[in-house]
Each structure stands twice: as C-alpha cells, then as structure tokens.
Coordinates of C-alpha atoms in Angstrom, one line a residue:
M1377 CA 118.3 -14.7 -5.1
N1378 CA 116.1 -13.3 -7.8
V1379 CA 115.8 -14.6 -11.4
V1380 CA 118.2 -12.0 -12.9
S1381 CA 121.0 -12.6 -10.4
T1382 CA 120.6 -16.4 -10.7
A1383 CA 120.8 -16.1 -14.5
K1384 CA 124.0 -14.0 -14.2
T1385 CA 125.5 -16.5 -11.7
C1386 CA 124.7 -19.5 -14.0
T1387 CA 126.2 -17.7 -17.1
R1388 CA 129.5 -17.0 -15.2
L1389 CA 129.5 -20.7 -14.2
R1390 CA 129.0 -21.9 -17.8
T1391 CA 131.7 -19.5 -19.0
T1392 CA 134.1 -20.8 -16.4
L1393 CA 133.3 -24.4 -17.2
A1394 CA 133.7 -23.8 -20.9
A1395 CA 137.1 -22.1 -20.3
A1396 CA 138.2 -25.2 -18.5
G1397 CA 137.1 -27.5 -21.3
V1398 CA 134.3 -29.1 -19.2
L1399 CA 130.9 -30.0 -20.6
A1400 CA 128.3 -29.6 -17.9
V1401 CA 124.8 -30.9 -17.9
L1402 CA 122.8 -28.9 -15.3
L1403 CA 119.8 -30.9 -14.3
V1404 CA 117.6 -28.1 -12.9
T1405 CA 119.6 -27.4 -9.8
G1406 CA 118.8 -23.7 -10.1
C1407 CA 121.0 -23.2 -13.2
A1408 CA 118.5 -23.9 -16.0
D1409 CA 119.1 -22.2 -19.3
D1410 CA 119.2 -18.5 -18.5
R1411 CA 117.7 -17.7 -21.9
A1412 CA 114.5 -19.5 -21.2
E1413 CA 111.4 -18.0 -19.6
P1414 CA 111.3 -18.3 -15.8
P1415 CA 109.3 -21.3 -14.8
V1416 CA 105.8 -20.8 -13.2
A1417 CA 104.4 -22.6 -10.3
G1418 CA 103.8 -26.3 -11.3
D1419 CA 105.9 -25.9 -14.5
G1420 CA 109.3 -27.7 -14.7
I1421 CA 111.3 -29.6 -12.2
G1422 CA 110.0 -29.8 -8.6
G1423 CA 107.1 -31.3 -6.8
E1424 CA 106.6 -35.1 -6.6
L1425 CA 107.4 -37.9 -8.9
T1426 CA 106.0 -41.5 -8.8
V1427 CA 108.2 -44.3 -10.4
F1428 CA 107.0 -47.8 -11.0
A1429 CA 110.0 -50.1 -11.2
A1430 CA 110.8 -53.8 -11.5
A1431 CA 111.6 -55.4 -8.1
S1432 CA 115.1 -56.1 -9.2
L1433 CA 115.8 -52.4 -9.4
T1434 CA 114.9 -51.9 -5.7
E1435 CA 118.4 -51.2 -4.3
S1436 CA 119.7 -49.3 -7.3
F1437 CA 116.7 -47.1 -7.9
T1438 CA 116.4 -46.3 -4.2
R1439 CA 120.0 -45.0 -4.3
I1440 CA 119.4 -43.2 -7.7
G1441 CA 116.1 -41.7 -6.4
Q1442 CA 118.0 -40.3 -3.3
D1443 CA 120.7 -38.8 -5.5
F1444 CA 118.1 -37.4 -8.0
Q1445 CA 116.0 -35.8 -5.2
A1446 CA 119.1 -34.2 -3.7
A1447 CA 120.1 -32.8 -7.0
N1448 CA 116.7 -31.7 -8.3
G1449 CA 114.5 -31.0 -5.3
V1450 CA 111.9 -33.6 -6.5
R1451 CA 110.3 -35.9 -4.0
V1452 CA 110.5 -39.4 -5.5
T1453 CA 108.2 -42.2 -4.5
F1454 CA 108.8 -45.8 -5.8
S1455 CA 106.5 -48.7 -6.3
F1456 CA 108.6 -51.9 -6.7
A1457 CA 107.0 -55.2 -7.8
G1458 CA 106.9 -57.7 -10.7
S1459 CA 107.0 -55.9 -14.0
S1460 CA 103.8 -57.6 -15.2
T1461 CA 102.0 -56.6 -12.1
L1462 CA 103.1 -53.0 -12.5
A1463 CA 102.2 -52.9 -16.1
A1464 CA 98.7 -54.2 -15.3
Q1465 CA 98.3 -51.5 -12.6
I1466 CA 99.3 -48.8 -15.0
N1467 CA 96.9 -50.0 -17.7
Q1468 CA 94.2 -50.0 -15.0
G1469 CA 94.8 -46.4 -14.2
A1470 CA 97.2 -46.4 -11.4
P1471 CA 98.9 -43.0 -11.1
A1472 CA 102.6 -43.1 -12.1
D1473 CA 105.0 -40.9 -14.0
V1474 CA 107.7 -43.3 -15.1
F1475 CA 107.8 -47.1 -15.7
A1476 CA 111.0 -49.1 -15.7
A1477 CA 110.5 -52.8 -16.5
A1478 CA 112.7 -55.9 -16.3
A1479 CA 111.9 -57.0 -19.9
P1480 CA 110.4 -55.6 -23.0
A1481 CA 107.1 -57.6 -22.9
P1482 CA 105.5 -55.9 -19.9
M1483 CA 106.5 -52.5 -21.3
A1484 CA 104.9 -53.5 -24.6
T1485 CA 101.6 -53.9 -22.9
V1486 CA 101.8 -50.4 -21.6
V1487 CA 102.8 -49.0 -25.0
D1488 CA 100.0 -50.9 -26.8
A1489 CA 97.5 -49.5 -24.4
G1490 CA 98.6 -46.0 -25.3
N1491 CA 100.1 -45.4 -21.8
A1492 CA 103.6 -44.6 -22.8
A1493 CA 104.3 -41.0 -23.7
E1494 CA 107.3 -41.8 -25.8
E1495 CA 109.3 -44.7 -27.2
P1496 CA 110.8 -46.8 -24.3
V1497 CA 114.6 -47.0 -24.2
T1498 CA 116.7 -49.9 -22.9
F1499 CA 118.9 -48.6 -20.0
V1500 CA 120.5 -51.8 -18.6
R1501 CA 120.5 -55.6 -19.0
N1502 CA 120.5 -58.4 -16.4
Q1503 CA 121.5 -62.0 -16.3
L1504 CA 120.4 -65.0 -14.1
V1505 CA 122.4 -66.9 -11.5
I1506 CA 121.5 -69.8 -9.2
A1507 CA 121.0 -68.5 -5.7
V1508 CA 122.0 -71.0 -3.0
P1509 CA 122.5 -70.7 0.8
K1510 CA 125.8 -69.1 1.9
G1511 CA 128.7 -71.5 1.4
N1512 CA 126.7 -73.5 -1.2
P1513 CA 126.3 -76.6 1.0
D1514 CA 124.9 -78.8 -1.8
G1515 CA 127.8 -78.0 -4.1
V1516 CA 125.6 -76.7 -6.9
T1517 CA 127.6 -75.8 -10.1
S1518 CA 125.0 -76.1 -12.9
L1519 CA 121.3 -76.2 -13.7
R1520 CA 121.4 -80.0 -13.8
D1521 CA 122.4 -80.1 -10.1
L1522 CA 118.9 -78.7 -9.4
T1523 CA 117.0 -81.7 -10.7
G1524 CA 117.7 -84.2 -8.0
P1525 CA 114.5 -85.7 -6.4
D1526 CA 115.1 -84.1 -3.1
R1527 CA 116.0 -80.7 -4.5
K1528 CA 113.6 -77.8 -3.7
V1529 CA 113.9 -75.0 -6.2
A1530 CA 112.0 -71.7 -6.5
L1531 CA 111.4 -69.9 -9.8
C1532 CA 109.5 -66.9 -10.8
A1533 CA 106.2 -67.4 -12.6
E1534 CA 106.6 -67.5 -16.4
Q1535 CA 104.5 -64.4 -16.9
V1536 CA 107.0 -62.3 -15.1
P1537 CA 110.4 -61.4 -16.6
C1538 CA 112.6 -63.4 -14.2
G1539 CA 110.4 -66.5 -14.9
A1540 CA 110.5 -66.1 -18.6
A1541 CA 114.2 -65.8 -18.4
A1542 CA 114.5 -68.9 -16.2
R1543 CA 112.4 -70.9 -18.7
A1544 CA 114.7 -69.7 -21.6
A1545 CA 117.8 -70.8 -19.7
L1546 CA 116.4 -74.2 -18.7
D1547 CA 115.3 -74.8 -22.3
A1548 CA 118.8 -73.9 -23.5
A1549 CA 120.3 -76.3 -21.0
G1550 CA 117.9 -79.0 -21.9
V1551 CA 116.9 -79.3 -18.3
A1552 CA 113.5 -80.3 -17.0
L1553 CA 112.9 -78.8 -13.6
T1554 CA 109.7 -78.8 -11.5
P1555 CA 109.9 -76.0 -8.9
V1556 CA 108.1 -76.3 -5.6
T1557 CA 107.0 -72.7 -5.8
L1558 CA 106.4 -70.1 -8.5
E1559 CA 106.8 -66.5 -7.3
Q1560 CA 105.5 -63.2 -8.6
D1561 CA 108.8 -61.4 -8.5
V1562 CA 112.5 -62.1 -8.2
K1563 CA 112.7 -60.8 -4.6
A1564 CA 110.1 -63.3 -3.5
A1565 CA 112.0 -66.1 -5.1
L1566 CA 115.2 -65.0 -3.5
A1567 CA 113.6 -64.8 -0.1
K1568 CA 112.7 -68.5 -0.2
V1569 CA 116.4 -69.2 -0.3
R1570 CA 117.2 -66.7 2.4
L1571 CA 114.6 -68.2 4.7
G1572 CA 115.8 -71.8 4.1
E1573 CA 112.5 -72.8 2.5
V1574 CA 114.2 -74.0 -0.8
D1575 CA 117.6 -75.2 -1.8
A1576 CA 118.1 -72.9 -4.7
A1577 CA 116.4 -70.3 -6.9
L1578 CA 117.0 -68.7 -10.3
V1579 CA 117.4 -65.0 -9.7
Y1580 CA 119.1 -62.0 -11.3
R1581 CA 122.8 -61.5 -10.8
T1582 CA 122.1 -58.1 -9.2
D1583 CA 119.7 -59.6 -6.6
A1584 CA 122.3 -62.1 -5.6
R1585 CA 124.9 -59.5 -5.3
A1586 CA 122.6 -57.4 -3.1
A1587 CA 122.0 -60.4 -0.9
A1588 CA 125.6 -61.6 -0.8
A1589 CA 125.7 -61.5 3.0
D1590 CA 123.1 -64.3 3.1
I1591 CA 123.4 -66.3 -0.2
D1592 CA 125.9 -67.2 -2.9
G1593 CA 125.3 -66.7 -6.6
V1594 CA 126.4 -69.5 -8.9
E1595 CA 127.0 -68.5 -12.5
F1596 CA 126.0 -70.9 -15.3
P1597 CA 126.7 -70.7 -19.0
E1598 CA 123.1 -70.9 -20.3
S1599 CA 122.3 -67.6 -18.6
V1600 CA 123.7 -65.9 -21.8
E1601 CA 120.6 -67.3 -23.6
A1602 CA 118.3 -65.4 -21.2
I1603 CA 119.6 -61.9 -20.8
N1604 CA 116.9 -59.4 -20.1
D1605 CA 116.7 -55.9 -21.5
Y1606 CA 115.3 -53.3 -19.1
P1607 CA 113.2 -50.5 -20.8
I1608 CA 112.1 -47.3 -19.2
A1609 CA 109.6 -44.7 -20.4
V1610 CA 107.7 -41.6 -19.3
L1611 CA 104.0 -42.4 -19.0
T1612 CA 101.2 -40.6 -20.8
E1613 CA 99.3 -39.7 -17.6
A1614 CA 102.4 -38.4 -15.8
T1615 CA 101.4 -35.6 -13.5
N1616 CA 105.0 -34.3 -13.5
P1617 CA 106.3 -34.9 -17.1
A1618 CA 109.2 -32.6 -16.8
A1619 CA 110.6 -34.3 -13.7
A1620 CA 109.7 -37.7 -15.3
R1621 CA 111.9 -36.9 -18.4
A1622 CA 114.7 -35.6 -16.2
F1623 CA 114.6 -38.8 -14.1
V1624 CA 114.8 -41.0 -17.1
E1625 CA 117.8 -39.0 -18.4
Y1626 CA 119.4 -39.1 -15.0
V1627 CA 119.1 -42.9 -14.9
R1628 CA 120.7 -43.1 -18.4
A1629 CA 123.5 -40.6 -17.7
D1630 CA 126.8 -41.2 -15.9
P1631 CA 125.5 -40.8 -12.2
G1632 CA 122.7 -43.3 -12.7
R1633 CA 124.7 -45.7 -14.8
A1634 CA 127.5 -45.8 -12.2
V1635 CA 125.0 -46.9 -9.6
L1636 CA 123.5 -49.6 -11.9
T1637 CA 126.8 -51.0 -13.1
S1638 CA 128.2 -51.2 -9.5
A1639 CA 125.1 -53.3 -8.6
G1640 CA 126.0 -55.7 -11.4
F1641 CA 123.7 -54.5 -14.3
Q1642 CA 125.2 -54.5 -17.8
V1643 CA 125.3 -51.5 -20.1
P1644 CA 123.4 -52.2 -23.3

C-alpha cells in the first residue's frame, strides 16, 4: 500500500472511531498522522531499541517489550541488572536508548552526568516483602523473626535500591540484622531462598509474586516506610530516540500499566 492510500485508510479509521466516541492513540502501527511528512529511512519508529532496566522489571518488561514489538515493529533488547550497575554502565558509555531504574538515586547519577535526554518520570512503585521457602516452615511473620542466631538472611547491598529499601525498613522496625550475604540485585537475593541457601530474603513484592511457585512472600508493616519510586527516561545517546520515546509512553499508557499492576507494581 502506498503512502497516499495508507493516509486515506487511516483518515477513514479516525473518522469512524471519532463517530463512535472512541479516542485512539495510534502508536506508529502504519497509521501515523497523515498530515505529517512520510518518514525517511532511519527516521521514526522501526529498527532496534535497547532498554536498560532494573532486575525487578524482568518479567513485566519482557512482556511489555513483546507487546510493543508486535505493535510497532521495533526489535527490543533488554539488559536487566541492579539499577546502580546499569547507571554506572550508562555513564561509562554503554549504548542504550532507555533507562528504567528501581529508585531515583541511580537515575540521578545518569541525569547529573548529562546522560538523560529529558526529565525522568515515575511510572510505578514497589514495596518489600519477606521471601521465605514455600509453606513458610519457620513461621516468619515479622522482621524480628529474622534475627534469631540460626537465621540465615540475604539482603541486597545498600548501594542498590532493594538494599537501600531494606535498610530503611529495618531502621523503621528498630531491627538489627546481620545478613549472611549481600547481593547486587533483587533476583540474586531471591535466588538464595529458592536454592535453600538462606532462610529468608527481603525482596520486592513483585519478585515474590513472580516466584510464587517456589517461595512465599510475607508482608510486614514497615515496608510502607521503604516504598521505591521507579523512574524512566530516554537517554541522551539514544540511537533510536523516536522508538525510545514511544516505548516510554507505552510503558506509562494503559497497555503497559496493565502488565505492571498485574505483576504487583503500584501506580504512582
């Protein structure tokens, strides 16, 4: 179909939707604004997109990436890791188009280095739970239950968002806890429970839900003192800025938000 016939088809579609009282957001699926100039090669949606995202976003962003790719014809590649690690990689020149962090602090280092193309926006929030083996064999109900002399607990290192959140929650509870291991991201801390190497770990609610076949997530009241905001931004050195902006909007729009909230993330 040529550009003229495509434009006419899109115009008829918009007219039909308007008549039905429907507001449509057409994310470059062939129905871009028919009043705009036709895109040239390498201009606009298409091509490839690289997204650096916090480890706790693995399941949700993988699904969102598949949906975005199907809708827009953009090949999306993800790099999931601890937010601080990803921020350091970006500031050292690692190629990426979008950064989604699990807390404002790692994003701030990217902004301060001049590597964010725009002001980051918070798209979701997350909260901690205590991850324990399936069936909760030790009967853990609170943070104080993790302080026994024989308890082996995994935490994230404090320089990464899940570790900073854990420290805030423990301080709020007035609990002194010495972990047997400090991990560089929440998935690594959760893996220690799944493998039976520790009795418990402080992880995000979303990660506990994703691993519900293997572990249980125990809620605790002090977690409200350590809720993490997740910011997202297009990066200055993005090689596909149009697709990067479209991806950020997709994450924040209803399709992306539905995936995120079903995983247990909170809407800001």
